[in-house]
mmCIF file of C-alpha atoms in Angstrom:
data_model
loop_
_atom_site.group_PDB
_atom_site.id
_atom_site.type_symbol
_atom_site.label_atom_id
_atom_site.label_comp_id
_atom_site.label_asym_id
_atom_site.label_seq_id
_atom_site.Cartn_x
_atom_site.Cartn_y
_atom_site.Cartn_z
ATOM 1 C CA ALA A 1 23.697 -71.490 77.230
ATOM 2 C CA GLN A 2 23.865 -68.633 80.095
ATOM 3 C CA LYS A 3 24.322 -65.677 78.521
ATOM 4 C CA VAL A 4 24.344 -63.277 82.036
ATOM 5 C CA THR A 5 25.230 -64.708 84.807
ATOM 6 C CA GLN A 6 24.721 -63.733 88.903
ATOM 7 C CA ALA A 7 27.383 -66.622 90.726
ATOM 8 C CA GLN A 8 25.825 -64.945 93.770
ATOM 9 C CA THR A 9 22.193 -66.071 94.758
ATOM 10 C CA GLU A 10 22.054 -63.510 97.367
ATOM 11 C CA ILE A 11 24.025 -62.174 99.545
ATOM 12 C CA SER A 12 23.911 -60.624 103.329
ATOM 13 C CA VAL A 13 25.336 -57.748 104.535
ATOM 14 C CA VAL A 14 25.035 -55.500 108.052
ATOM 15 C CA GLU A 15 23.913 -52.254 107.817
ATOM 16 C CA LYS A 16 26.463 -49.756 106.485
ATOM 17 C CA GLU A 17 28.770 -52.160 104.687
ATOM 18 C CA ASP A 18 30.373 -51.905 101.477
ATOM 19 C CA VAL A 19 28.873 -54.684 98.605
ATOM 20 C CA THR A 20 29.276 -55.517 94.916
ATOM 21 C CA LEU A 21 26.901 -57.491 93.225
ATOM 22 C CA ASP A 22 28.396 -59.296 90.431
ATOM 23 C CA CYS A 23 27.794 -59.634 86.867
ATOM 24 C CA VAL A 24 29.315 -61.757 84.082
ATOM 25 C CA TYR A 25 28.074 -61.686 80.315
ATOM 26 C CA GLU A 26 28.478 -63.254 77.474
ATOM 27 C CA THR A 27 27.312 -62.073 73.599
ATOM 28 C CA ARG A 28 29.616 -62.156 70.333
ATOM 29 C CA ASP A 29 28.468 -58.641 69.146
ATOM 30 C CA THR A 30 30.467 -55.848 69.763
ATOM 31 C CA THR A 31 27.577 -53.802 70.054
ATOM 32 C CA TYR A 32 25.525 -54.557 72.834
ATOM 33 C CA TYR A 33 24.273 -52.301 76.300
ATOM 34 C CA LEU A 34 24.471 -53.613 79.237
ATOM 35 C CA PHE A 35 21.728 -52.826 82.400
ATOM 36 C CA TRP A 36 20.408 -53.376 86.462
ATOM 37 C CA TYR A 37 17.265 -53.517 87.784
ATOM 38 C CA LYS A 38 16.419 -53.470 91.096
ATOM 39 C CA GLN A 39 13.087 -55.554 92.732
ATOM 40 C CA PRO A 40 12.316 -53.896 95.689
ATOM 41 C CA PRO A 41 10.509 -56.505 98.634
ATOM 42 C CA SER A 42 6.688 -55.006 96.594
ATOM 43 C CA GLY A 43 7.499 -56.709 93.389
ATOM 44 C CA GLU A 44 7.979 -53.759 90.586
ATOM 45 C CA LEU A 45 11.017 -53.151 88.592
ATOM 46 C CA VAL A 46 12.895 -50.496 88.766
ATOM 47 C CA PHE A 47 15.331 -49.592 86.345
ATOM 48 C CA LEU A 48 19.103 -48.094 87.415
ATOM 49 C CA ILE A 49 21.618 -47.648 84.259
ATOM 50 C CA ARG A 50 22.313 -48.134 80.966
ATOM 51 C CA ARG A 51 25.398 -48.775 79.919
ATOM 52 C CA ASN A 52 26.623 -49.668 76.415
ATOM 53 C CA SER A 53 29.655 -51.168 74.965
ATOM 54 C CA PHE A 54 31.478 -48.588 73.689
ATOM 55 C CA ASP A 55 31.504 -46.637 76.892
ATOM 56 C CA GLU A 56 34.056 -48.113 79.436
ATOM 57 C CA GLN A 57 34.028 -45.426 81.838
ATOM 58 C CA ASN A 58 32.876 -46.474 85.375
ATOM 59 C CA GLU A 59 29.954 -44.301 87.043
ATOM 60 C CA ILE A 60 29.188 -42.897 90.389
ATOM 61 C CA SER A 61 25.047 -41.980 91.312
ATOM 62 C CA GLY A 62 25.147 -41.285 95.116
ATOM 63 C CA ARG A 63 26.081 -44.190 97.194
ATOM 64 C CA TYR A 64 25.753 -46.911 93.815
ATOM 65 C CA SER A 65 28.631 -47.503 91.016
ATOM 66 C CA TRP A 66 29.196 -49.816 88.333
ATOM 67 C CA ASN A 67 32.171 -51.314 87.479
ATOM 68 C CA PHE A 68 31.746 -52.372 83.122
ATOM 69 C CA GLN A 69 35.009 -54.018 82.037
ATOM 70 C CA LYS A 70 34.698 -55.445 78.754
ATOM 71 C CA SER A 71 38.103 -57.638 79.157
ATOM 72 C CA THR A 72 36.285 -59.587 81.785
ATOM 73 C CA SER A 73 33.117 -59.667 80.522
ATOM 74 C CA SER A 74 31.826 -57.944 83.698
ATOM 75 C CA PHE A 75 29.751 -55.332 85.310
ATOM 76 C CA ASN A 76 29.856 -55.488 88.457
ATOM 77 C CA PHE A 77 27.356 -53.318 90.775
ATOM 78 C CA THR A 78 28.973 -51.755 94.194
ATOM 79 C CA ILE A 79 26.868 -50.224 96.966
ATOM 80 C CA THR A 80 28.576 -48.410 99.274
ATOM 81 C CA ALA A 81 27.889 -47.844 103.047
ATOM 82 C CA SER A 82 24.159 -49.864 102.431
ATOM 83 C CA GLN A 83 20.966 -49.231 104.016
ATOM 84 C CA VAL A 84 18.256 -51.714 104.893
ATOM 85 C CA VAL A 85 16.006 -49.884 101.882
ATOM 86 C CA ASP A 86 18.430 -50.986 99.299
ATOM 87 C CA SER A 87 16.977 -54.668 100.201
ATOM 88 C CA ALA A 88 15.833 -56.544 97.321
ATOM 89 C CA VAL A 89 16.631 -58.552 94.453
ATOM 90 C CA TYR A 90 18.850 -57.418 91.812
ATOM 91 C CA PHE A 91 18.828 -58.274 88.032
ATOM 92 C CA CYS A 92 21.637 -57.650 85.340
ATOM 93 C CA ALA A 93 20.831 -57.722 81.396
ATOM 94 C CA LEU A 94 22.351 -57.574 78.111
ATOM 95 C CA SER A 95 20.207 -56.366 75.317
ATOM 96 C CA GLU A 96 21.826 -57.641 72.386
ATOM 97 C CA ARG A 97 20.280 -57.818 68.479
ATOM 98 C CA TRP A 98 18.778 -61.300 67.929
ATOM 99 C CA ASP A 99 17.261 -61.719 63.678
ATOM 100 C CA SER A 100 15.422 -58.292 62.597
ATOM 101 C CA ASN A 101 14.795 -57.197 66.900
ATOM 102 C CA TYR A 102 17.031 -57.303 69.567
ATOM 103 C CA GLN A 103 16.548 -59.407 72.934
ATOM 104 C CA LEU A 104 17.120 -58.478 76.344
ATOM 105 C CA ILE A 105 18.552 -61.042 78.426
ATOM 106 C CA TRP A 106 18.580 -61.319 82.303
ATOM 107 C CA GLY A 107 20.614 -62.707 84.465
ATOM 108 C CA ALA A 108 19.100 -64.772 87.877
ATOM 109 C CA GLY A 109 19.018 -61.962 89.779
ATOM 110 C CA THR A 110 20.660 -61.948 93.485
ATOM 111 C CA LYS A 111 18.807 -61.267 96.316
ATOM 112 C CA LEU A 112 20.335 -58.928 98.742
ATOM 113 C CA ILE A 113 19.416 -58.730 102.410
ATOM 114 C CA ILE A 114 21.195 -55.149 104.215
ATOM 115 C CA LYS A 115 20.866 -56.428 108.623
ATOM 116 C CA PRO A 116 19.462 -53.168 110.579
ATOM 117 C CA GLU B 1 2.176 -39.906 85.310
ATOM 118 C CA ALA B 2 3.378 -42.378 83.217
ATOM 119 C CA GLN B 3 2.928 -45.688 84.056
ATOM 120 C CA VAL B 4 2.629 -49.420 82.701
ATOM 121 C CA THR B 5 -0.720 -50.905 84.318
ATOM 122 C CA GLN B 6 -1.007 -54.671 84.576
ATOM 123 C CA ASN B 7 -4.394 -56.533 86.133
ATOM 124 C CA PRO B 8 -5.039 -58.381 88.183
ATOM 125 C CA ARG B 9 -1.937 -57.941 90.701
ATOM 126 C CA TYR B 10 -3.013 -61.218 91.737
ATOM 127 C CA LEU B 11 -5.084 -64.575 90.718
ATOM 128 C CA ILE B 12 -5.465 -67.873 91.565
ATOM 129 C CA THR B 13 -7.385 -69.747 89.294
ATOM 130 C CA VAL B 14 -7.808 -73.578 88.478
ATOM 131 C CA THR B 15 -6.394 -75.564 85.402
ATOM 132 C CA GLY B 16 -7.741 -75.196 82.196
ATOM 133 C CA LYS B 17 -9.974 -72.210 82.536
ATOM 134 C CA LYS B 18 -9.533 -69.756 80.219
ATOM 135 C CA LEU B 19 -7.721 -66.094 81.710
ATOM 136 C CA THR B 20 -6.896 -63.018 80.549
ATOM 137 C CA VAL B 21 -4.224 -60.083 82.010
ATOM 138 C CA THR B 22 -4.633 -57.066 81.226
ATOM 139 C CA CYS B 23 -1.475 -54.680 80.594
ATOM 140 C CA SER B 24 -1.875 -51.032 78.877
ATOM 141 C CA GLN B 25 1.004 -47.945 79.009
ATOM 142 C CA ASN B 26 -0.054 -44.499 78.682
ATOM 143 C CA MET B 27 3.753 -43.313 77.442
ATOM 144 C CA ASN B 28 2.712 -43.907 73.214
ATOM 145 C CA HIS B 29 5.693 -46.888 72.717
ATOM 146 C CA GLU B 30 5.886 -48.958 70.056
ATOM 147 C CA TYR B 31 7.605 -51.780 72.067
ATOM 148 C CA MET B 32 5.250 -53.434 74.654
ATOM 149 C CA SER B 33 6.807 -57.347 75.700
ATOM 150 C CA TRP B 34 5.354 -59.995 78.544
ATOM 151 C CA TYR B 35 7.776 -61.535 80.692
ATOM 152 C CA ARG B 36 7.749 -64.622 83.370
ATOM 153 C CA GLN B 37 9.793 -64.560 86.049
ATOM 154 C CA ASP B 38 11.258 -68.195 87.989
ATOM 155 C CA PRO B 39 13.213 -68.198 91.093
ATOM 156 C CA GLY B 40 16.603 -68.819 89.902
ATOM 157 C CA LEU B 41 16.410 -68.139 86.123
ATOM 158 C CA GLY B 42 15.708 -64.503 85.810
ATOM 159 C CA LEU B 43 12.959 -62.956 83.689
ATOM 160 C CA ARG B 44 12.251 -65.159 80.129
ATOM 161 C CA GLN B 45 10.325 -63.359 77.354
ATOM 162 C CA ILE B 46 6.831 -65.096 76.366
ATOM 163 C CA TYR B 47 6.172 -62.551 73.071
ATOM 164 C CA TYR B 48 6.303 -59.152 72.292
ATOM 165 C CA SER B 49 5.118 -56.525 69.896
ATOM 166 C CA MET B 50 6.643 -54.118 67.664
ATOM 167 C CA ASN B 51 3.780 -52.241 67.172
ATOM 168 C CA VAL B 52 -0.189 -52.674 66.219
ATOM 169 C CA GLU B 53 -0.611 -55.808 64.819
ATOM 170 C CA VAL B 54 2.531 -56.871 64.460
ATOM 171 C CA THR B 55 3.395 -59.890 67.552
ATOM 172 C CA ASP B 56 6.142 -62.014 67.667
ATOM 173 C CA LYS B 57 7.117 -65.344 70.150
ATOM 174 C CA GLY B 58 9.715 -65.119 72.920
ATOM 175 C CA ASP B 59 11.801 -67.537 74.647
ATOM 176 C CA VAL B 60 9.140 -69.445 76.430
ATOM 177 C CA PRO B 61 5.618 -68.982 73.952
ATOM 178 C CA GLU B 62 3.557 -72.701 74.593
ATOM 179 C CA GLY B 63 0.316 -71.644 76.136
ATOM 180 C CA TYR B 64 0.272 -68.246 76.188
ATOM 181 C CA LYS B 65 -1.415 -65.606 73.446
ATOM 182 C CA VAL B 66 -1.685 -61.915 72.857
ATOM 183 C CA SER B 67 -3.125 -59.099 70.444
ATOM 184 C CA ARG B 68 -2.345 -55.813 70.007
ATOM 185 C CA LYS B 69 -5.090 -54.722 68.209
ATOM 186 C CA GLU B 70 -4.303 -50.813 69.877
ATOM 187 C CA LYS B 71 -0.665 -49.080 70.696
ATOM 188 C CA ARG B 72 -1.261 -48.843 74.549
ATOM 189 C CA ASN B 73 -2.510 -52.003 75.110
ATOM 190 C CA PHE B 74 -1.070 -55.827 75.139
ATOM 191 C CA PRO B 75 -3.710 -58.755 77.334
ATOM 192 C CA LEU B 76 -1.901 -61.698 78.105
ATOM 193 C CA ILE B 77 -3.652 -64.604 77.067
ATOM 194 C CA LEU B 78 -3.621 -68.583 78.656
ATOM 195 C CA GLU B 79 -6.511 -70.623 76.975
ATOM 196 C CA SER B 80 -5.953 -73.791 79.676
ATOM 197 C CA PRO B 81 -3.629 -73.089 81.784
ATOM 198 C CA SER B 82 -1.657 -74.934 83.353
ATOM 199 C CA PRO B 83 0.242 -75.357 86.821
ATOM 200 C CA ASN B 84 3.529 -75.074 85.266
ATOM 201 C CA GLN B 85 1.845 -71.572 84.643
ATOM 202 C CA THR B 86 2.659 -70.637 88.619
ATOM 203 C CA SER B 87 4.244 -67.926 87.875
ATOM 204 C CA LEU B 88 4.860 -63.936 88.516
ATOM 205 C CA TYR B 89 3.816 -62.008 85.035
ATOM 206 C CA PHE B 90 5.871 -58.374 83.801
ATOM 207 C CA CYS B 91 4.549 -55.973 81.438
ATOM 208 C CA ALA B 92 7.151 -54.603 79.649
ATOM 209 C CA SER B 93 6.858 -51.232 76.797
ATOM 210 C CA SER B 94 9.252 -49.020 75.617
ATOM 211 C CA LEU B 95 9.653 -45.676 73.082
ATOM 212 C CA GLN B 96 11.075 -48.217 70.574
ATOM 213 C CA ALA B 97 12.384 -52.312 69.811
ATOM 214 C CA LYS B 98 15.808 -50.686 69.641
ATOM 215 C CA MET B 99 18.849 -52.382 72.159
ATOM 216 C CA ASN B 100 18.975 -49.247 74.095
ATOM 217 C CA THR B 101 15.793 -48.359 75.216
ATOM 218 C CA GLU B 102 14.876 -48.576 78.718
ATOM 219 C CA ALA B 103 11.522 -50.932 79.595
ATOM 220 C CA PHE B 104 9.279 -49.524 81.955
ATOM 221 C CA PHE B 105 7.326 -52.684 83.668
ATOM 222 C CA GLY B 106 3.989 -52.979 84.996
ATOM 223 C CA GLN B 107 3.567 -53.800 88.486
ATOM 224 C CA GLY B 108 3.251 -57.881 88.064
ATOM 225 C CA THR B 109 0.953 -60.159 88.179
ATOM 226 C CA ARG B 110 0.813 -63.568 90.813
ATOM 227 C CA LEU B 111 -1.010 -66.268 88.840
ATOM 228 C CA THR B 112 -1.379 -69.433 90.572
ATOM 229 C CA VAL B 113 -3.175 -72.262 88.636
ATOM 230 C CA VAL B 114 -3.921 -75.130 90.893
#
C-alpha cells in the first residue's frame, strides 16, 4: 500500500504564480518524520525540510512554506512567487520505524514546471 | 567539502556483464544506503548498511549485492545485470540510522542495460 502519496504527477504554472504541492502520508506510528527533497534537472537530490510528528507549526523559509496537518495526514509545500529556477521534481518522504531500523518511504514525486 | 561521490555518472552495459558502482562519503557517516529511482515509483531502497560489515536488504534487493568493508565506501554490485535494472541509482549516507537524520545523496548513476 502506498504510504506516501503525491497525487500531482506534474504541475505547470507561469512564473510569479504561487503553487502548492500536495503530500498525503499513512502511518500507524505516533513518532515519525516527514521530509521534502528537490531534484533539479541536473539530477541530484537536495534536502529542503524535515518535520517531526510532534511539531505541527507551519514553517516558512523565504518563498517556501510548509503546512503540516496531522488531522489530515498531509504535509503540503507551497512556493510563493515561483521562479523558473524552481522547476524540478519534488519528493515528499516519510521516515518511520521498521523492525529495529527506520525506513525512508518516498512519494512518486511531483514534476513542477515554471514557465517564464 | 562534505559529499557523497558516486561513479560512474552514466553507464551503458550489456546483459550479464558484471558491474560495480562505487560510492564514497567523507563525513564519517555510519549509515549508508542505495536507492533506485524509476518513473512514477519514487525512490526505493535496495540495500542499506548501519555500519562497517553490517548490511541488510531493503525493499528491492534482488539482483544486487553490496559490501561495507570500510566506513566510507559502499559499492553496489550487479553480478549479472538485466534490462529491468535500467534505472537511476542513488547512494545516500546519514550520520546515524535514526528517523530524524537527514540523508545526503550522491549525484546519481544512470545505468542502461541493453
